[in-house]
Amino acid sequence: MSSIHFLPPANYTVAVELGFRDSRSKRCWSAGAGFSKRWCPRMRSIRAETAAETFGSRKGESLGPNGECDCDIPGRSAPALSNVGNSTNIAWHECPIGKVERQILLNQKGCVIWITGLSGSGKSTLACALSRELYALGYLSYVLDGDNIRHGLNKDLCFKAEDRAENIRRIGEVAKLFADAGVICIASLISPYRRDRDACRAMLPESIFIEVYMDISLEVCESRDAKGLYKLAREGKIKGFTGVDDTYEPPLNCEIVIAPTDGECPPPGTMAKQVISYLHENGFLKA
C-alpha cells in the first residue's frame, strides 16, 4: 500500500511539524486552524507561545480566559468533589489542550478498533498488519494485545468469568484513554461475552468504537492451534477454554466482519485494507 505524503503549501495555516518522516524522508505536517505562517524546512519544533496563539482558550468553566489550568487561576473556587465507585473526594481536572487539538496535531481521529474472535482466528495477525499499514500511511496507532496486557496490568486476573469481565473493563478504559489522545487504538482479544464488549462500547461515543469480528470457524481455529491450547483444553488440562468448554458469543451488529472467501481465509494485508477502507470512508484518517 503506497504512503500518503503530507506536504505543506507555500503558505499554510498550521502550528505543528509531526515527529516522523514519510518513505521519501520528507517531514510530515499536520494542518490546523489558527494563523498563517510561511513554511520553512528547517522548522523543527513548536514553541509554547505558538501553541497558545494557535489553539487559544478552550471552553469550560475550569479554564481561564487564556486557557490556563484551573489550578493556575487566582481566586478560582475549588472544583466540585465527587465519588466514583470506591474513589471518594475526587475532582476532574480540565487541561487547555484536549482531544480536538491532539487530533489536529496527528491529522487523524482517535478511535478504538476492537478485534474479537476465537483463539487462533487471526486477531493478533490482523492487529499487527493493520498497525504496520497505518504506520506506512503516516498514522499513529497502538495495539493492546490481550496476552500482552496479562503480562502486566492484568497479571492478577485469571480466566474465570468475573475476571474476564474485569480484564475487558480495564482494557476498555485504557483504549478509551488512547482514543482521547487521538491515537487509533487496536484492541485484540477474545472477549467472548457480548455484554462485556457492549460495556466497552458504552464507554465511548458510539461512532468511535469499531467492532471487528473474526468470523473464522472453530474447526479452522483448532486446526491452526499455534499455541497448542486447543490440544490442552481437549485433554482437560485447561478449564473454561473458549470454544471448547466455554461459550463464545458472536457480535450481533458489528461494524466489520472478516470472513473466509471461497473457503480461504484472507491474507493479513487484505484484512488490514478492509479495516483501513472503513477508516477512510468514515473520516478517521483526517483531523
XYZ file of N, CA, C and O in Angstrom, residues 51-245:
780
model
N 1.717 27.551 20.321
C 0.597 26.670 20.635
C -0.540 27.449 21.264
O -1.712 27.275 20.917
N -0.202 28.338 22.208
C -1.244 29.119 22.860
C -1.940 30.035 21.873
O -3.155 30.202 21.887
N -1.129 30.660 20.968
C -1.703 31.556 19.971
C -2.595 30.790 19.001
O -3.652 31.265 18.590
N -2.171 29.577 18.630
C -2.921 28.791 17.659
C -4.209 28.254 18.242
O -5.288 28.429 17.682
N -4.093 27.571 19.370
C -5.246 26.883 19.925
C -6.125 27.788 20.771
O -7.311 27.552 20.909
N -5.509 28.868 21.378
C -6.290 29.771 22.193
C -6.864 29.087 23.411
O -6.355 28.083 23.883
N -7.922 29.639 23.920
C -8.532 29.062 25.113
C -9.563 28.026 24.741
O -10.158 28.080 23.672
N -9.771 27.068 25.624
C -10.803 26.055 25.458
C -12.006 26.430 26.284
O -11.908 27.077 27.303
N -13.184 26.039 25.818
C -14.397 26.293 26.576
C -14.435 25.379 27.790
O -14.066 24.236 27.729
N -14.943 25.892 28.870
C -15.016 25.084 30.084
C -14.814 25.966 31.287
O -13.915 26.799 31.313
N -15.646 25.829 32.280
C -15.606 26.732 33.406
C -14.352 26.561 34.245
O -14.009 27.428 35.029
N -13.657 25.443 34.098
C -12.456 25.237 34.901
C -11.226 25.871 34.273
O -10.156 25.818 34.831
N -11.370 26.497 33.077
C -10.245 27.118 32.396
C -10.368 28.628 32.444
O -11.469 29.188 32.417
N -9.221 29.305 32.502
C -9.218 30.751 32.472
C -9.418 31.281 31.067
O -9.455 30.536 30.090
N -9.513 32.600 30.898
C -9.769 33.190 29.575
C -8.657 32.933 28.579
O -8.863 32.995 27.374
N -7.448 32.633 29.056
C -6.325 32.353 28.167
C -5.941 30.889 28.156
O -4.861 30.527 27.721
N -6.844 30.019 28.647
C -6.584 28.593 28.608
C -5.746 28.064 29.745
O -5.189 26.986 29.659
N -5.655 28.841 30.847
C -4.868 28.355 31.969
C -5.557 27.159 32.611
O -6.769 27.022 32.561
N -4.772 26.283 33.228
C -5.358 25.210 34.029
C -6.046 25.825 35.234
O -5.659 26.896 35.705
N -7.043 25.145 35.758
C -7.813 25.698 36.866
C -6.964 25.975 38.098
O -7.237 26.886 38.862
N -5.893 25.187 38.282
C -5.052 25.383 39.467
C -4.230 26.662 39.377
O -3.631 27.088 40.359
N -4.143 27.298 38.179
C -3.331 28.495 37.995
C -4.146 29.778 38.036
O -3.602 30.856 37.836
N -5.443 29.689 38.258
C -6.305 30.857 38.181
C -6.505 31.435 39.576
O -7.124 30.797 40.426
N -5.972 32.634 39.843
C -6.123 33.233 41.175
C -7.599 33.455 41.496
O -8.378 33.902 40.659
N -7.974 33.149 42.726
C -9.327 33.425 43.159
C -10.368 32.428 42.691
O -11.547 32.560 43.032
N -9.979 31.449 41.899
C -10.952 30.474 41.412
C -11.353 29.555 42.561
O -10.506 29.065 43.299
N -12.650 29.329 42.720
C -13.127 28.474 43.786
C -12.699 27.033 43.539
O -12.450 26.632 42.406
N -12.609 26.265 44.604
C -12.188 24.869 44.496
C -13.181 24.083 43.649
O -14.395 24.324 43.715
N -12.699 23.154 42.819
C -13.607 22.360 41.987
C -14.493 21.455 42.832
O -14.136 21.069 43.948
N -15.652 21.134 42.283
C -16.590 20.260 42.998
C -16.015 18.863 43.101
O -15.468 18.327 42.134
N -16.129 18.280 44.275
C -15.645 16.929 44.506
C -16.774 15.930 44.291
O -17.948 16.242 44.469
N -16.404 14.721 43.877
C -17.416 13.691 43.642
C -16.876 12.344 44.074
O -15.683 12.191 44.341
N -17.770 11.364 44.140
C -17.403 9.986 44.459
C -17.693 9.114 43.242
O -18.786 9.181 42.680
N -16.712 8.325 42.835
C -16.872 7.435 41.685
C -16.439 6.035 42.114
O -15.268 5.806 42.425
N -17.380 5.096 42.131
C -17.061 3.766 42.599
C -16.583 3.811 44.038
O -17.234 4.383 44.918
N -15.412 3.247 44.284
C -14.830 3.270 45.623
C -13.913 4.462 45.846
O -13.303 4.589 46.914
N -13.791 5.333 44.843
C -12.947 6.522 44.969
C -13.786 7.691 45.463
O -14.827 8.004 44.879
N -13.335 8.331 46.527
C -14.100 9.424 47.121
C -13.319 10.732 47.065
O -12.087 10.739 47.005
N -14.073 11.841 47.061
C -13.489 13.191 47.105
C -12.493 13.425 45.978
O -11.353 13.841 46.197
N -12.922 13.138 44.762
C -12.058 13.350 43.601
C -12.689 14.404 42.695
O -13.900 14.626 42.718
N -11.855 15.078 41.913
C -12.325 16.129 41.006
C -11.713 15.930 39.641
O -10.564 15.495 39.512
N -12.483 16.233 38.606
C -11.976 16.154 37.231
C -11.175 17.401 36.926
O -11.649 18.519 37.102
N -9.935 17.222 36.458
C -9.046 18.343 36.157
C -9.019 18.563 34.651
O -8.563 17.702 33.896
N -9.511 19.704 34.218
C -9.554 20.034 32.791
C -8.248 20.688 32.378
O -7.695 21.520 33.105
N -7.730 20.304 31.203
C -6.489 20.889 30.680
C -6.773 21.665 29.397
O -7.715 21.349 28.663
N -5.953 22.663 29.079
C -6.241 23.516 27.916
C -6.058 22.831 26.576
O -6.628 23.264 25.585
N -5.240 21.771 26.522
C -5.083 21.027 25.271
C -5.916 19.765 25.375
O -5.700 18.925 26.246
N -6.883 19.616 24.495
C -7.812 18.493 24.566
C -7.769 17.611 23.337
O -6.855 17.700 22.509
N -8.783 16.795 23.194
C -8.822 15.805 22.124
C -8.770 16.448 20.747
O -8.069 15.977 19.849
N -9.508 17.530 20.559
C -9.543 18.183 19.248
C -8.152 18.650 18.844
O -7.712 18.432 17.702
N -7.437 19.290 19.764
C -6.086 19.776 19.453
C -5.139 18.618 19.160
O -4.285 18.711 18.270
N -5.265 17.544 19.917
C -4.390 16.393 19.674
C -4.678 15.766 18.315
O -3.761 15.305 17.630
N -5.931 15.714 17.927
C -6.278 15.154 16.616
C -5.749 16.032 15.493
O -5.296 15.520 14.456
N -5.772 17.353 15.680
C -5.194 18.253 14.685
C -3.696 18.017 14.563
O -3.125 17.981 13.470
N -3.049 17.825 15.706
C -1.604 17.567 15.719
C -1.265 16.311 14.928
O -0.287 16.264 14.177
N -2.089 15.255 15.074
C -1.819 13.961 14.452
C -2.458 13.810 13.077
O -2.160 12.854 12.360
N -3.356 14.731 12.725
C -4.092 14.648 11.463
C -4.849 13.326 11.339
O -4.828 12.657 10.314
N -5.536 12.944 12.409
C -6.347 11.727 12.427
C -7.338 11.844 13.583
O -7.227 12.745 14.415
N -8.310 10.966 13.622
C -9.280 10.955 14.707
C -9.043 9.716 15.577
O -8.902 8.604 15.064
N -9.026 9.913 16.878
C -8.859 8.802 17.790
C -10.062 7.876 17.773
O -11.207 8.334 17.675
N -9.814 6.594 17.837
C -10.894 5.610 17.839
C -10.387 4.313 18.455
O -9.189 4.159 18.707
N -11.313 3.386 18.695
C -10.958 2.067 19.213
C -11.426 1.013 18.220
O -12.611 0.928 17.903
N -10.482 0.241 17.699
C -10.792 -0.881 16.813
C -10.710 -2.142 17.665
O -9.625 -2.555 18.076
N -11.860 -2.730 17.957
C -11.931 -3.856 18.887
C -12.072 -5.153 18.087
O -13.109 -5.437 17.527
N -10.975 -5.937 18.046
C -10.950 -7.172 17.265
C -11.281 -8.341 18.186
O -10.573 -8.607 19.151
N -12.366 -9.059 17.879
C -12.826 -10.159 18.724
C -12.985 -11.433 17.897
O -13.263 -11.375 16.699
N -12.795 -12.566 18.537
C -12.938 -13.849 17.857
C -12.278 -14.949 18.664
O -11.636 -14.702 19.697
N -12.435 -16.164 18.201
C -11.866 -17.319 18.886
C -10.339 -17.282 18.892
O -9.714 -16.607 18.061
N -9.753 -18.027 19.819
C -8.309 -18.210 19.801
C -7.913 -18.859 18.477
O -8.522 -19.835 18.047
N -6.911 -18.305 17.816
C -6.470 -18.848 16.534
C -7.206 -18.286 15.337
O -6.958 -18.707 14.204
N -8.097 -17.316 15.547
C -8.863 -16.760 14.420
C -8.081 -15.716 13.630
O -8.498 -15.320 12.542
N -6.965 -15.245 14.172
C -6.142 -14.272 13.451
C -6.231 -12.855 13.983
O -5.880 -11.906 13.290
N -6.696 -12.704 15.219
C -6.859 -11.361 15.797
C -5.526 -10.619 15.881
O -5.422 -9.477 15.438
N -4.513 -11.249 16.471
C -3.210 -10.597 16.621
C -2.554 -10.373 15.262
O -1.874 -9.359 15.049
N -2.762 -11.314 14.344
C -2.213 -11.158 12.992
C -2.791 -9.925 12.323
O -2.064 -9.113 11.726
N -4.115 -9.752 12.425
C -4.754 -8.570 11.853
C -4.282 -7.309 12.553
O -3.984 -6.299 11.901
N -4.205 -7.330 13.886
C -3.803 -6.144 14.641
C -2.419 -5.665 14.205
O -2.213 -4.464 13.974
N -1.476 -6.576 14.077
C -0.116 -6.197 13.680
C -0.061 -5.722 12.231
O 0.635 -4.754 11.914
N -0.793 -6.400 11.343
C -0.823 -5.997 9.934
C -1.448 -4.615 9.790
O -0.965 -3.767 9.023
N -2.518 -4.368 10.534
C -3.194 -3.079 10.486
C -2.300 -1.971 11.013
O -2.196 -0.889 10.413
N -1.626 -2.229 12.130
C -0.711 -1.239 12.686
C 0.414 -0.915 11.702
O 0.799 0.249 11.528
N 0.933 -1.948 11.035
C 2.009 -1.743 10.062
C 1.541 -0.906 8.878
O 2.239 0.010 8.413
N 0.337 -1.201 8.351
C -0.189 -0.450 7.216
C -0.467 0.999 7.599
O -0.197 1.919 6.828
N -1.019 1.223 8.783
C -1.287 2.592 9.224
C 0.012 3.366 9.394
O 0.104 4.548 9.032
N 1.030 2.707 9.917
C 2.332 3.355 10.063
C 2.883 3.766 8.697
O 3.418 4.870 8.534
N 2.754 2.881 7.714
C 3.243 3.188 6.361
C 2.514 4.381 5.761
O 3.085 5.130 4.954
N 1.274 4.574 6.166
C 0.483 5.703 5.668
C 0.694 6.979 6.475
O 0.179 8.030 6.129
N 1.435 6.882 7.568
C 1.712 8.061 8.377
C 0.743 8.291 9.508
O 0.609 9.431 9.973
N 0.067 7.235 9.973
C -0.896 7.370 11.067
C -0.401 6.642 12.310
O 0.228 5.587 12.212
N -0.731 7.216 13.457
C -0.269 6.673 14.730
C -1.311 5.730 15.321
O -2.472 6.096 15.489
N -0.881 4.507 15.627
C -1.770 3.525 16.252
C -1.025 2.837 17.377
O 0.198 2.944 17.494
N -1.784 2.130 18.202
C -1.169 1.331 19.259
C -2.007 0.080 19.470
O -3.237 0.158 19.507
N -1.323 -1.071 19.595
C -2.010 -2.347 19.745
C -2.063 -2.749 21.217
O -1.032 -2.801 21.901
N -3.270 -3.029 21.706
C -3.466 -3.615 23.029
C -3.792 -5.088 22.824
O -4.929 -5.444 22.523
N -2.793 -5.936 22.944
C -2.982 -7.374 22.747
C -3.361 -8.027 24.071
O -2.753 -7.760 25.117
N -4.376 -8.888 24.046
C -4.879 -9.495 25.263
C -3.814 -10.211 26.065
O -3.714 -10.029 27.293
N -2.990 -11.025 25.422
C -1.921 -11.743 26.135
C -0.879 -10.775 26.680
O -0.374 -10.939 27.804
N -0.532 -9.767 25.899
C 0.470 -8.797 26.349
C 0.008 -8.061 27.598
O 0.792 -7.847 28.540
N -1.261 -7.660 27.627
C -1.786 -6.929 28.780
C -1.760 -7.802 30.032
O -1.540 -7.322 31.145
N -1.943 -9.110 29.852
C -1.910 -10.021 31.009
C -0.490 -10.241 31.533
O -0.308 -10.850 32.589
N 0.505 -9.746 30.815
C 1.871 -9.793 31.339
C 2.121 -8.693 32.364
O 3.123 -8.743 33.098
N 1.255 -7.673 32.396
C 1.488 -6.559 33.303
C 0.229 -6.103 34.007
O -0.088 -6.557 35.102
N -0.498 -5.193 33.384
C -1.678 -4.587 34.005
C -2.658 -5.608 34.553
O -3.192 -5.442 35.659
N -2.895 -6.687 33.813
C -3.905 -7.662 34.214
C -3.326 -8.996 34.664
O -3.997 -10.027 34.603
N -2.089 -8.990 35.141
C -1.466 -10.252 35.551
C -2.094 -10.828 36.818
O -1.862 -11.988 37.154
N -2.904 -10.017 37.513
C -3.565 -10.504 38.720
C -4.895 -11.192 38.422
O -5.569 -11.657 39.340
N -5.269 -11.285 37.149
C -6.556 -11.863 36.762
C -6.376 -13.247 36.155
O -5.393 -13.509 35.465
N -7.356 -14.119 36.407
C -7.347 -15.435 35.774
C -8.417 -15.457 34.679
O -8.788 -14.404 34.154
N -8.901 -16.645 34.330
C -9.847 -16.747 33.218
C -11.255 -17.137 33.675
O -12.061 -17.599 32.876
N -11.557 -16.924 34.947
C -12.932 -17.075 35.403
C -13.781 -15.978 34.776
O -13.254 -14.936 34.363
N -15.096 -16.203 34.711
C -15.990 -15.257 34.056
C -15.864 -13.851 34.624
O -15.785 -12.856 33.886
N -15.815 -13.745 35.967
C -15.737 -12.420 36.582
C -14.396 -11.747 36.315
O -14.319 -10.516 36.140
N -13.315 -12.537 36.262
C -12.008 -11.957 35.948
C -11.915 -11.577 34.480
O -11.271 -10.581 34.117
N -12.542 -12.358 33.623
C -12.572 -11.992 32.207
C -13.304 -10.671 32.019
O -12.914 -9.828 31.215
N -14.400 -10.471 32.758
C -15.144 -9.212 32.670
C -14.272 -8.038 33.123
O -14.263 -6.974 32.493
N -13.514 -8.228 34.215
C -12.632 -7.171 34.695
C -11.478 -6.937 33.728
O -11.057 -5.790 33.516
N -10.974 -7.993 33.103
C -9.937 -7.874 32.089
C -10.408 -6.979 30.948
O -9.702 -6.049 30.520
N -11.614 -7.225 30.458
C -12.163 -6.433 29.368
C -12.409 -5.001 29.815
O -12.135 -4.046 29.071
N -12.935 -4.825 31.019
C -13.220 -3.466 31.508
C -11.948 -2.625 31.569
O -11.926 -1.471 31.117
N -10.877 -3.207 32.117
C -9.620 -2.455 32.218
C -9.077 -2.089 30.845
O -8.631 -0.952 30.615
N -9.091 -3.044 29.942
C -8.577 -2.770 28.601
C -9.453 -1.728 27.915
O -8.963 -0.851 27.193
N -10.765 -1.787 28.138
C -11.659 -0.778 27.585
C -11.326 0.615 28.091
O -11.335 1.590 27.320
N -11.016 0.736 29.380
C -10.663 2.040 29.935
C -9.339 2.547 29.352
O -9.191 3.745 29.072
N -8.366 1.661 29.180
C -7.090 2.058 28.577
C -7.307 2.472 27.123
O -6.768 3.495 26.660
N -8.104 1.703 26.390
C -8.398 2.042 24.992
C -9.080 3.403 24.896
O -8.809 4.189 23.973
N -9.959 3.683 25.841
C -10.644 4.983 25.871
C -9.639 6.121 26.001
O -9.772 7.172 25.352
N -8.616 5.955 26.834
C -7.583 6.976 27.003
C -6.791 7.174 25.711
O -6.486 8.307 25.319
N -6.446 6.070 25.042
C -5.725 6.186 23.769
C -6.561 6.950 22.749
O -6.044 7.806 22.022
N -7.845 6.637 22.659
C -8.721 7.329 21.702
C -8.802 8.809 22.031
O -8.792 9.663 21.137
N -8.875 9.140 23.322
C -8.915 10.543 23.731
C -7.610 11.253 23.377
O -7.597 12.463 23.132
N -6.512 10.507 23.349
C -5.217 11.071 22.955
C -5.109 11.284 21.454
O -4.122 11.832 20.977
N -6.118 10.838 20.696
C -6.090 10.979 19.248
C -5.464 9.814 18.528
O -5.273 9.849 17.317
N -5.154 8.752 19.269
C -4.486 7.583 18.699
C -5.530 6.582 18.198
O -6.610 6.442 18.780
N -5.212 5.875 17.124
C -6.035 4.761 16.648
C -5.644 3.544 17.482
O -4.575 2.967 17.285
N -6.481 3.178 18.426
C -6.170 2.090 19.356
C -6.752 0.785 18.820
O -7.942 0.713 18.504
N -5.908 -0.240 18.717
C -6.317 -1.542 18.187
C -6.280 -2.543 19.340
O -5.209 -2.935 19.807
N -7.451 -2.932 19.821
C -7.546 -3.909 20.910
C -7.813 -5.282 20.320
O -8.764 -5.463 19.565
N -6.967 -6.232 20.658
C -7.048 -7.574 20.079
C -7.138 -8.596 21.204
O -6.143 -8.880 21.862
N -8.333 -9.138 21.426
C -8.516 -10.127 22.480
C -9.820 -10.885 22.251
O -10.743 -10.389 21.599
N -9.877 -12.118 22.764
C -11.033 -12.980 22.519
C -12.321 -12.285 22.920
O -13.290 -12.274 22.164
N -12.365 -11.704 24.115
C -13.552 -11.018 24.656
C -14.823 -11.784 24.287
O -15.622 -11.318 23.481
N -15.016 -12.969 24.895
C -16.053 -13.887 24.428
C -17.491 -13.476 24.725
O -18.412 -13.917 24.034
N -17.683 -12.602 25.727
C -19.050 -12.307 26.159
C -19.539 -10.979 25.585
O -18.882 -9.939 25.715
N -20.699 -11.041 24.987
C -21.280 -9.880 24.316
C -21.490 -8.714 25.282
O -21.243 -7.561 24.946
N -21.914 -9.010 26.510
C -22.209 -7.935 27.462
C -20.947 -7.143 27.820
O -21.006 -5.923 28.047
N -19.800 -7.831 27.865
C -18.554 -7.140 28.202
C -18.108 -6.239 27.056
O -17.635 -5.116 27.289
N -18.229 -6.732 25.821
C -17.871 -5.890 24.680
C -18.811 -4.694 24.586
O -18.384 -3.571 24.293
N -20.097 -4.918 24.829
C -21.069 -3.822 24.786
C -20.793 -2.795 25.873
O -21.022 -1.594 25.675
N -20.290 -3.252 27.015
C -19.944 -2.321 28.094
C -18.792 -1.414 27.669
O -18.774 -0.221 27.994
N -17.829 -1.972 26.930
C -16.728 -1.152 26.414
C -17.242 -0.155 25.371
O -16.821 1.005 25.343
N -18.146 -0.595 24.530
C -18.743 0.306 23.541
C -19.443 1.475 24.240
O -19.371 2.618 23.790
N -20.108 1.175 25.351
C -20.854 2.200 26.069
C -19.941 3.244 26.714
O -20.399 4.341 27.047
N -18.643 2.910 26.915
C -17.707 3.874 27.482
C -17.409 5.008 26.516
O -16.960 6.086 26.929
N -17.608 4.772 25.224
C -17.163 5.688 24.178
C -18.348 6.206 23.378
O -19.397 5.569 23.323
N -18.173 7.353 22.715
C -19.182 7.753 21.739
C -19.364 6.637 20.712
O -18.383 6.044 20.252
N -20.585 6.336 20.353
C -20.902 5.184 19.506
C -20.042 5.121 18.253
O -19.578 4.067 17.852
N -19.813 6.269 17.630
C -19.170 6.271 16.321
C -17.695 5.926 16.360
O -17.110 5.605 15.315
N -17.025 5.979 17.533
C -15.579 5.729 17.544
C -15.218 4.347 18.076
O -14.039 4.035 18.215
N -16.213 3.516 18.388
C -15.957 2.117 18.756
C -16.258 1.262 17.528
O -17.389 1.187 17.065
N -15.210 0.635 16.997
C -15.333 -0.128 15.751
C -15.076 -1.597 16.074
O -13.937 -2.005 16.316
N -16.139 -2.383 16.091
C -16.016 -3.798 16.444
C -15.731 -4.619 15.183
O -16.463 -4.532 14.197
N -14.649 -5.381 15.242
C -14.247 -6.225 14.114
C -14.367 -7.684 14.549
O -13.684 -8.118 15.490
N -15.226 -8.432 13.872
C -15.456 -9.836 14.230
C -14.694 -10.751 13.280
O -14.894 -10.726 12.071
N -13.801 -11.563 13.854
C -13.075 -12.553 13.070
C -13.971 -13.793 12.959
O -14.001 -14.646 13.853
N -14.714 -13.869 11.887
C -15.705 -14.941 11.698
C -15.039 -16.176 11.093
O -15.273 -16.557 9.945
N -14.178 -16.788 11.887
C -13.441 -17.983 11.481
C -13.945 -19.154 12.320
O -14.048 -19.046 13.542
N -14.252 -20.242 11.673
C -14.893 -21.363 12.367
C -13.977 -21.990 13.416
O -12.743 -21.906 13.342
N -14.607 -22.645 14.388
C -13.861 -23.352 15.425
C -12.959 -24.409 14.809
O -11.813 -24.598 15.253
N -13.439 -25.109 13.787
C -12.646 -26.162 13.148
C -11.352 -25.597 12.565
O -10.273 -26.187 12.724
N -11.450 -24.450 11.904
C -10.254 -23.831 11.324
C -9.311 -23.371 12.429
O -8.089 -23.599 12.374
N -9.864 -22.707 13.439
C -9.037 -22.205 14.545
C -8.313 -23.349 15.261
O -7.121 -23.256 15.579
N -9.040 -24.458 15.485
C -8.452 -25.591 16.189
C -7.397 -26.280 15.338
O -6.402 -26.808 15.854
N -7.591 -26.267 14.022
C -6.592 -26.889 13.141
C -5.290 -26.100 13.138
O -4.214 -26.659 12.909
N -5.374 -24.811 13.389
C -4.163 -23.989 13.465
C -3.450 -24.249 14.800
O -2.288 -24.644 14.812
N -4.141 -23.998 15.892
C -3.668 -24.246 17.258
C -2.188 -23.924 17.443
O -1.398 -24.742 17.938
N -1.800 -22.695 17.060
C -0.393 -22.304 17.098
C 0.202 -22.381 18.506
O 1.395 -22.675 18.675
N -0.607 -22.133 19.526
C -0.114 -22.153 20.903
C -0.316 -23.510 21.584
O 0.104 -23.696 22.734
N -0.975 -24.434 20.901
C -1.240 -25.732 21.492
C -2.302 -25.708 22.577
O -2.437 -26.680 23.354
N -3.096 -24.649 22.627
C -4.081 -24.502 23.701
C -5.305 -25.393 23.499
O -5.866 -25.912 24.470
N -5.723 -25.560 22.249
C -6.885 -26.421 21.997
C -6.576 -27.859 22.413
O -7.417 -28.553 22.995
N -5.362 -28.298 22.119
C -4.957 -29.655 22.491
C -5.021 -29.827 24.009
O -5.548 -30.837 24.521
N -4.510 -28.847 24.738
C -4.533 -28.918 26.197
C -5.965 -28.892 26.727
O -6.296 -29.596 27.687
N -6.820 -28.074 26.068
C -8.216 -27.988 26.504
C -8.944 -29.306 26.258
O -9.721 -29.773 27.094
N -8.685 -29.930 25.113
C -9.331 -31.212 24.804
C -8.873 -32.307 25.770
O -9.622 -33.243 26.070
N -7.650 -32.170 26.269
C -7.122 -33.147 27.218
C -7.560 -32.858 28.648
O -7.209 -33.586 29.567
N -8.314 -31.782 28.815
C -8.787 -31.418 30.141
C -7.774 -30.708 31.001
O -7.986 -30.526 32.207
N -6.664 -30.283 30.407
C -5.602 -29.631 31.164
C -5.837 -28.122 31.295
O -5.164 -27.451 32.083
N -6.745 -27.574 30.478
C -7.165 -26.180 30.592
C -8.675 -26.179 30.733
O -9.378 -26.774 29.907
N -9.172 -25.527 31.768
C -10.609 -25.462 32.002
C -11.149 -24.098 31.579
O -10.457 -23.083 31.679
N -12.389 -24.076 31.100
C -13.032 -22.829 30.713
C -12.448 -22.219 29.461
O -12.403 -20.985 29.323
N -11.998 -23.071 28.530
C -11.377 -22.556 27.308
C -12.461 -22.236 26.283
O -13.298 -23.079 25.953
N -12.420 -21.017 25.760
C -13.447 -20.553 24.821
C -13.499 -21.437 23.583
O -12.477 -21.690 22.941
N -14.704 -21.897 23.261
C -14.899 -22.747 22.090
C -14.898 -24.221 22.406
O -15.392 -25.027 21.616
N -14.336 -24.589 23.568
C -14.278 -25.994 23.972
C -15.256 -26.252 25.108
O -16.242 -26.977 24.947
N -14.993 -25.662 26.283
C -15.948 -25.827 27.384
C -16.414 -24.489 27.948
O -16.851 -24.387 29.073
